[in-house]
Coordinates of C-alpha atoms and ligand atoms in Angstrom, one line a residue:
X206 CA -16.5 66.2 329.0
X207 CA -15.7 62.8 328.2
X208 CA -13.5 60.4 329.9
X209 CA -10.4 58.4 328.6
X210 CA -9.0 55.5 330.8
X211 CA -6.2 52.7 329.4
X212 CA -4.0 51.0 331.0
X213 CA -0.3 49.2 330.6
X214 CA 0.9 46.3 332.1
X215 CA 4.8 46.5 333.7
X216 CA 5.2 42.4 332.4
X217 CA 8.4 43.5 330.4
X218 CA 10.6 46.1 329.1
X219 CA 8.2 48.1 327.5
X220 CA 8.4 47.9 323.5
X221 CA 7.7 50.4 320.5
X222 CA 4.1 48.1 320.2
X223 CA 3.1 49.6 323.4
X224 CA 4.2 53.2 322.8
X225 CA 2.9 52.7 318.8
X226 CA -0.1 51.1 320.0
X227 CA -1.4 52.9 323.1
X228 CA 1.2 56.0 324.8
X229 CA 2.1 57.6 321.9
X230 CA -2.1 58.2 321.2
X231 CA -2.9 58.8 324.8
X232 CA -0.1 61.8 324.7
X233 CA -2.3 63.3 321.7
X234 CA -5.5 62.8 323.2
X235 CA -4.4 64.9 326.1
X236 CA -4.5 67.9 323.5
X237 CA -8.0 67.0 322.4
X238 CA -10.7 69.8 323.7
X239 CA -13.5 67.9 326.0
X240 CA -11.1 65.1 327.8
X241 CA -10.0 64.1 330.4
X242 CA -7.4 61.3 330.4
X243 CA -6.4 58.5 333.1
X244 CA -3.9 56.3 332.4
X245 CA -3.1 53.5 335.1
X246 CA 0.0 50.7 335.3
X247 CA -1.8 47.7 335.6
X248 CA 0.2 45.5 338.3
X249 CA -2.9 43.2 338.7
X250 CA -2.7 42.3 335.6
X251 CA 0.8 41.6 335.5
X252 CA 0.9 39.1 337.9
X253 CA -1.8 37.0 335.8
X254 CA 2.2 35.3 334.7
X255 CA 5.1 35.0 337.2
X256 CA 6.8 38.4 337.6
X257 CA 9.8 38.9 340.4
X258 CA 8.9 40.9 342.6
X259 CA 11.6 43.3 343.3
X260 CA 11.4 43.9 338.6
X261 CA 8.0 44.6 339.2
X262 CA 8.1 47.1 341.1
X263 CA 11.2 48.8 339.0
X264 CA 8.6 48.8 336.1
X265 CA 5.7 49.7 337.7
X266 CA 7.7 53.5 338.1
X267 CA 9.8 52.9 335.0
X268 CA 6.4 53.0 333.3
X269 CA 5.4 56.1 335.1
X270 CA 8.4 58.0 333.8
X271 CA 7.8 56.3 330.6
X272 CA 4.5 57.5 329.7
X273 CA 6.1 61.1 331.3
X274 CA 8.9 60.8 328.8
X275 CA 6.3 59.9 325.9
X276 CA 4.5 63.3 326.5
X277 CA 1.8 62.2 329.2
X278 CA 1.4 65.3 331.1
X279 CA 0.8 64.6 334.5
X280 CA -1.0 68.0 334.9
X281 CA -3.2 67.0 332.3
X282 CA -3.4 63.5 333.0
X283 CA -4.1 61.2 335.7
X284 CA -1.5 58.3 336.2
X285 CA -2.6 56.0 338.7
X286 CA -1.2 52.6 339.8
X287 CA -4.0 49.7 339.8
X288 CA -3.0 48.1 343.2
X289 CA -3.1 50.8 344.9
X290 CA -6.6 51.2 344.8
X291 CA -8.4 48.5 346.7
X292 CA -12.0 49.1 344.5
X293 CA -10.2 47.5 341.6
X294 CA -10.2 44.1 343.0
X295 CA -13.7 44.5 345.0
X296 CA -15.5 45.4 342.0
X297 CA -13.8 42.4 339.8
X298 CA -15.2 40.1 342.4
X299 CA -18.6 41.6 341.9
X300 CA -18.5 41.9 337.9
X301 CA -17.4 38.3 338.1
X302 CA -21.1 37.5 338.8
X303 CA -22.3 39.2 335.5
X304 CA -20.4 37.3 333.3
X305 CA -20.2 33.2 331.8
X306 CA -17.3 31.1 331.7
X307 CA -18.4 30.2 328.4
X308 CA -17.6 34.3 327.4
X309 CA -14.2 34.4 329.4
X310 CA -13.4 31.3 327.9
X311 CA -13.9 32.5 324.3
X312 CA -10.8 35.3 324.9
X313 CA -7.9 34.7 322.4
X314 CA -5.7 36.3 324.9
X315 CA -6.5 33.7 327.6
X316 CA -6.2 30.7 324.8
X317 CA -2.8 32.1 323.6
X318 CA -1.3 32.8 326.8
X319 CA -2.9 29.5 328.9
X320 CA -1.7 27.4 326.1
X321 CA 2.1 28.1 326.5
X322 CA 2.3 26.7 329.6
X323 CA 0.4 23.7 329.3
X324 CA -1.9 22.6 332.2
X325 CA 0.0 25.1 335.2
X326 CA -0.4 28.2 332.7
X327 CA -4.5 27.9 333.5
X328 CA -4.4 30.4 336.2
X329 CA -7.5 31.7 337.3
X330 CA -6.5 34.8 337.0
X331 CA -5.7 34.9 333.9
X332 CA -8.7 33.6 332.8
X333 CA -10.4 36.8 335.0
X334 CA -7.8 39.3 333.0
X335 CA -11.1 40.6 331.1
X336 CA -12.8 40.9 334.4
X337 CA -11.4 42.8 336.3
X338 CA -10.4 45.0 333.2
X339 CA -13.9 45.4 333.2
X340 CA -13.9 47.0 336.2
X341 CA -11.1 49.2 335.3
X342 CA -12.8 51.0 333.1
X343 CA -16.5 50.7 334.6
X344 CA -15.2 52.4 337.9
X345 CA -14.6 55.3 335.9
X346 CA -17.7 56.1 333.3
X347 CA -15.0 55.6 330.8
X348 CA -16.4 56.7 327.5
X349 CA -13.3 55.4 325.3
X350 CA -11.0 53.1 326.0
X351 CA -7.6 53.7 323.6
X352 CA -6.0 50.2 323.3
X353 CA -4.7 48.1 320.3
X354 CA -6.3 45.6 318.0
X355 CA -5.4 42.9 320.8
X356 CA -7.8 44.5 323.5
X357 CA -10.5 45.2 321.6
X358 CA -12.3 41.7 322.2
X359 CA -11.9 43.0 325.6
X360 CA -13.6 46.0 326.0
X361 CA -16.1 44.4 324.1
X362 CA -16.7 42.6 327.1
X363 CA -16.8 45.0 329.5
X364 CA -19.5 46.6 327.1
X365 CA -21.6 43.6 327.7
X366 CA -20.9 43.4 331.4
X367 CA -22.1 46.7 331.5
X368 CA -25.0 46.8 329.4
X369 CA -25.7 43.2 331.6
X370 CA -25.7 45.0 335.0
X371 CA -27.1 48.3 333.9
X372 CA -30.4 46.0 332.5
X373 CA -30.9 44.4 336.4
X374 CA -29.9 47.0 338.1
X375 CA -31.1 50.3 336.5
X376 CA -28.2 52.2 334.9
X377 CA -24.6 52.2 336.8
X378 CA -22.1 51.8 334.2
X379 CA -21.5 53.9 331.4
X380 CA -20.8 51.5 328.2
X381 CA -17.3 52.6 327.0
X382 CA -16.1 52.1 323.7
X383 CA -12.7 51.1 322.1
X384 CA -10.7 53.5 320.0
X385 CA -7.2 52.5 317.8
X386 CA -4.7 54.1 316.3
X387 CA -4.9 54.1 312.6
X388 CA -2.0 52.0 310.8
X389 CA 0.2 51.3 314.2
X390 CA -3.3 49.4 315.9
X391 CA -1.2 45.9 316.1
X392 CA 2.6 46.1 315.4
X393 CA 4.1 42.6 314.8
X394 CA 6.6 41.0 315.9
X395 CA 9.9 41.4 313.8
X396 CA 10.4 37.8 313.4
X397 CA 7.1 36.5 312.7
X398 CA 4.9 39.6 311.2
X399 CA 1.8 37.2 311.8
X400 CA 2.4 37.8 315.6
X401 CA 1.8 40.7 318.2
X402 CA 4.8 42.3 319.0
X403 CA 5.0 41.6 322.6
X404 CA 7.2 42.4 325.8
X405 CA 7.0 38.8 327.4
X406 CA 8.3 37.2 323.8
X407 CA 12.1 37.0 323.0
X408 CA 14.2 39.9 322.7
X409 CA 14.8 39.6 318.9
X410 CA 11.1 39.7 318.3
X411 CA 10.9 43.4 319.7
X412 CA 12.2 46.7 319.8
X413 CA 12.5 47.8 323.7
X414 CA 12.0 51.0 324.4
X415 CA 15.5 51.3 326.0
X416 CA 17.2 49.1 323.7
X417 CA 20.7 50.3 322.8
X418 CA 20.9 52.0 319.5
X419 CA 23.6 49.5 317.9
X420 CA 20.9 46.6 319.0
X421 CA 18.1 48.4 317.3
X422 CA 19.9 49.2 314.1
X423 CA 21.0 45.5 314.4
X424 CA 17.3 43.9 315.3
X425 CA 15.7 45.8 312.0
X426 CA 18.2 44.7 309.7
X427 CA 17.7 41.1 310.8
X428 CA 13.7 41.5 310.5
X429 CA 12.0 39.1 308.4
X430 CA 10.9 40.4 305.1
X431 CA 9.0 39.1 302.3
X432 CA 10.2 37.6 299.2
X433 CA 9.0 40.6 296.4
X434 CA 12.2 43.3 297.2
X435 CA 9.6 46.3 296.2
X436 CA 8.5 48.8 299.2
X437 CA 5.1 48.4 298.7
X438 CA 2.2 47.9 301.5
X439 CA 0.0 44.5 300.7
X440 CA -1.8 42.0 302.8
X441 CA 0.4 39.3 301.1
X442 CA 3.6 41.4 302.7
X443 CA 2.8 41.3 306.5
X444 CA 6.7 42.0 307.4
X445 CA 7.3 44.4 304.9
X446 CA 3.2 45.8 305.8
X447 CA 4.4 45.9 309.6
X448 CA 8.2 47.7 309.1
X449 CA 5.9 50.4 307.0
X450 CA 3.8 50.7 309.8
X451 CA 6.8 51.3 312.2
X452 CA 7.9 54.0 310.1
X453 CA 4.8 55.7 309.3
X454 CA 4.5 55.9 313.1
X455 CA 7.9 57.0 314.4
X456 CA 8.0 59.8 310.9
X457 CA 4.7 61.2 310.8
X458 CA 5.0 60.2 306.8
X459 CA 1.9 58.2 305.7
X460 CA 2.3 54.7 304.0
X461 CA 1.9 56.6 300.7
X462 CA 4.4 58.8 300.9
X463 CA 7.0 56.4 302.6
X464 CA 6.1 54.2 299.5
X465 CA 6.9 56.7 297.0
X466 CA 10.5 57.7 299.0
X467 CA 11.5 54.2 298.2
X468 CA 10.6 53.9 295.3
X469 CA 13.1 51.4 293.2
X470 CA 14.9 50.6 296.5
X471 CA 14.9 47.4 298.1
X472 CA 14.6 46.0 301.5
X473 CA 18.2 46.9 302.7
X474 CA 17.9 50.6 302.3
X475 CA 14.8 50.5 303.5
X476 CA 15.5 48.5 306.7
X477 CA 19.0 50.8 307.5
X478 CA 16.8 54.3 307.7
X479 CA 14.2 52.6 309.5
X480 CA 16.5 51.2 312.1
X481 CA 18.3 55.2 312.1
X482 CA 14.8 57.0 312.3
X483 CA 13.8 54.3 315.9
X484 CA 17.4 54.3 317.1
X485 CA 17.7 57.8 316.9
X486 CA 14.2 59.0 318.3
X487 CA 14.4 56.4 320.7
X488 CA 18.3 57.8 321.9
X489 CA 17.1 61.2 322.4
X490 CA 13.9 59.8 324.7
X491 CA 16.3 57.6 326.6
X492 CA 18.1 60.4 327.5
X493 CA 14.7 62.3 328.8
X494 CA 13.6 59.2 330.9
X495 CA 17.1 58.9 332.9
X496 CA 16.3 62.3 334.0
X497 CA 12.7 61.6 335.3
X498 CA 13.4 58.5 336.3
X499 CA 16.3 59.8 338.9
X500 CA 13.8 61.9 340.2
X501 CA 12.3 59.7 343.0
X502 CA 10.6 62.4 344.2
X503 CA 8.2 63.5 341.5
X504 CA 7.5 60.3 340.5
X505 CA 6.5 59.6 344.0
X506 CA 4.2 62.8 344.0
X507 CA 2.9 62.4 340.5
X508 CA 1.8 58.8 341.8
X509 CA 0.6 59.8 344.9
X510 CA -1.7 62.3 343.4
X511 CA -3.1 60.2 340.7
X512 CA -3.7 57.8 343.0
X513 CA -5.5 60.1 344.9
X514 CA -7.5 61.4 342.5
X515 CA -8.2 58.1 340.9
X516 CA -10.1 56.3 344.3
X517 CA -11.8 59.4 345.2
X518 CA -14.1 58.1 341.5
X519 CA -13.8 54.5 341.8
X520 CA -14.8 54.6 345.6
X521 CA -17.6 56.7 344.5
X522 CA -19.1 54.6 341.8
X523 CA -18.3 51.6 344.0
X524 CA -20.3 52.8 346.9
X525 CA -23.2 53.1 344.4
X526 CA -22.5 49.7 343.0
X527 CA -23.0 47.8 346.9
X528 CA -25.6 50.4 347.9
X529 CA -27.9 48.9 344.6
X530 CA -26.9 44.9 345.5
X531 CA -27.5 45.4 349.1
X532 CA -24.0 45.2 350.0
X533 CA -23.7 47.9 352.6
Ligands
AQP272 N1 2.2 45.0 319.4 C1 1.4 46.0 319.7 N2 0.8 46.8 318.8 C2 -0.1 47.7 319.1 N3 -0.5 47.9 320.4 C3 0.0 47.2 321.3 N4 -0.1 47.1 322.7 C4 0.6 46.1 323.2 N5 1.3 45.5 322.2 C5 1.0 46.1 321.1 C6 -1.1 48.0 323.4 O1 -0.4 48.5 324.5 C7 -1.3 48.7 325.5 C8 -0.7 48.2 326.8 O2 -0.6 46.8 326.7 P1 -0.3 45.9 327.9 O3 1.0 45.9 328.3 O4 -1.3 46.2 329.0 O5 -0.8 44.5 327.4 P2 -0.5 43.6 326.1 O6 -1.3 44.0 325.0 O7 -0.6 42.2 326.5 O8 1.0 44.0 325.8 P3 2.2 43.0 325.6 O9 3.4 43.8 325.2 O10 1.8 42.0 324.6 O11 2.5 42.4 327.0 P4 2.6 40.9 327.4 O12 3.7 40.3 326.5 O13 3.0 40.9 328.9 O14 1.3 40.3 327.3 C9 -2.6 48.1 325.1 O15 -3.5 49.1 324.7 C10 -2.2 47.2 324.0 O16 -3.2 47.0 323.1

C-alpha cells in the first residue's frame, strides 16, 4: 500500500491554482488501487504571514468542505488539520537539527516571500516553512507527496532531511517523493503569466474558487495575452501557454485538441469560452460547498476523525524518533 500526504494552506480564498495544482489530483488518486490518501490544512504554515484570527479559522473548515466539494472522499481519505496534532511541531524542532541554514536559506519560496516585506518579513518561521513540512510528511512514511512545481524544491528537502537522519540514526523515515500534475503543475497568475498564481496576491491576478461568475467571466477577459492572436501553445506565449492550461484542466480536452477547436480564432473567442467553461463549473461546485459547508456537524466529525486517525501515525513514528535520540 503506499501512502499519499499533501497539504493546503487556509492563507486566502482558495484559487483554481490550488484545486489545478493539488485537489483536483488528490480526488483522482483516491481512485487509484494501492493508496491511501491524507490530506491536511496546514494552519502552521499559514501563520508563517499575518493571518486574522477569527478568517483563519473560517478557512481552515472552508477548506475542509472544499476539498469535500472537489471529490475528496472522506471515507476514503483522511483530512486532518496540522495544529491539531501537537507531533507536527515536536518533530519540526527535532528535524531542525538535521538541516543548514545555508539549505533553508537557498528556498525560492523563503526569498520571494521574505523579500516583500523588507527586513520585518524575515520571520523565522518562514524561513522553517520547509522544516516542519518536512516533518509533515516524514511522520507519515509518505511515499508521494502530490504538490505543484512550487513545492517541489521542498520535498526535495525533506528527502535530504530524511536520507540525513536515516544515515545517523539507522532507518526512520521513509524518503517520499514529489509527484505533479501534467500541464496544470504551476498555473500563473492572469496578469503576469511569469508568476504563480497565488491566494495571498491581488484579486485580479486569480480566479477564487468562490468568485462570482460575472467576476470570472470579467477577470479572463481582462487576462494578459501575448502579442501573436493565434491559439497556439509556445514557450514564447506564457499567457496564452497558461489560459490553455486552465482549459485543458477545467475540460478534460488536451492542449492539442483545444488547439485545433480554435483554430483561426483569436484571443477574444477564446478568452469568452474559457471564462463560461470556469464560471460555469465553478457555479455548480459553489452550489455543492454551501451545502457542506452549512453542515457544522459533519465537518466537525469528518475533522475529528481525521484527526484522530492522523496522530494515532505521527505519535507512533514520533515515539520511535525520541526513543532512537534518547529523548524519552
Ligand atoms: N498556481 C498554482 N499552480 C499549481 N499548483 C499550485 N498550488 C498552489 N498554487 C498553485 C499547489 O496547491 C497546493 C497547496 O498550496 P498551499 O496553499 O499550501 O501553498 P502555496 O503553493 O504557497 O499556495 P498559494 O496559493 O501561492 O498560497 P500563498 O499565496 O499563501 O503562498 C500545493 O501543492 C501547491 O503546489
Amino acid at each position: 500500500m503506499k501512502r499519499v500526504v499533501s497539504g493546503i494552506k487556509p492563507s486566502g480564498e482558495l484559487t483554481i491554482g490550488n484545486y489545478l495544482g493539488a485537489m483536483k489530483g488528490w480526488a483522482e488518486n483516491q481512485h487509484k488501487e494501492g493508496y491511501e490518501n491524507f490530506f491536511f490544512i496546514a494552519n502552521l504554515h499559514a501563520i508563517t504571514v499575518r493571518q486574522d484570527p477569527e478568517q483563519l479559522h473560517k478557512r481552515t473548515v472552508d477548506i475542509v468542505a472544499w476539498l469535500i466539494t472537489s471529490g475528496v472522499d472522506p471515507n476514503r481519505s483522511v483530512i486532518f488539520v496540522q495544529s491539531m496534532i501537537p507531533a507536527h511541531s515536536e518533530i519540526c524542532w527535532i528535524l531542525n537539527n538535521y538541516v543548514t541554514m545555508g539549505e533553508l536559506g537557498k528556498m525560492t519560496q523563503y526569498k520571494d516571500k521574505s523579500s516583500k516585506g523588507g527586513k520585518d518579513g524575515q520571520i523565522v518561521g518562514l524561513f522553517d516553512y520547509p522544516v516542519l513540512m518536512a516533518g509533515d510528511v516524514l511522520l507519515y512514511d509518505a511515499d508521494e507527496i502530490p504538490v505543484g512545481v512550487d513545492q517541489v524544491q521542498h520535498v526535495e528537502l525533506a528527502r535530504t532531511i530524511a536520507q540525513r537522519f536515516n544515515n545517523l540514526h539507522g532507518e526512520t523515515f521513509k524518503v517520499p517523493k514529489a509527484t505533479l500534475s501534467a500541464n496544470t503543475s504551476k498555473i500563473m497568475s492572469l496578469n503576469d503569466p511569469l508568476k504563480k498564481m497565488s491566494k495571498s496576491e491581488s484579486v485580479e491576478s486569480y480566479v477564487a474558487m468562490d468568485d462570482d461568475y460575472d467576476v470570472i467571466i470579467r477577470k479572463f477577459k481582462r487576462a494578459v495575452t501575448d502579442s501573436e492572436n493565434l491559439i497556439k501553445r509556445s514557450d514564447d506565449k506564457p499567457a496564452l501557454s497558461n489560459l490553455l492550461s486552465i482549459y485543458s484542466g477545467f475540460s478534460g480536452k488536451s492542449i492539442e485538441e483545444i488547439e485545433n477547436d480554435y483554430s483561426g480564432q483569436g484571443y477574444g473567442k477564446f478568452k469568452s469560452d474559457l471564462g463560461e467553461l470556469v464560471a460555469g463549473a465553478l457555479r455548480d461546485w459553489q452550489t455543492r460547498f454551501s451545502e457542506i459547508r452549512n453542515n457544522d456537524e459533519r465537518l466537525d466529525n469528518v475533522i475529528r476523525e481525521g484527526n484522530a486517525k492522523a496522530e494515532t501515525l505521527a505519535n507512533e513514528k514520533l515515539r520511535i524518533v525520541k526513543d532512537k535520540l534518547g529523548l524519552h
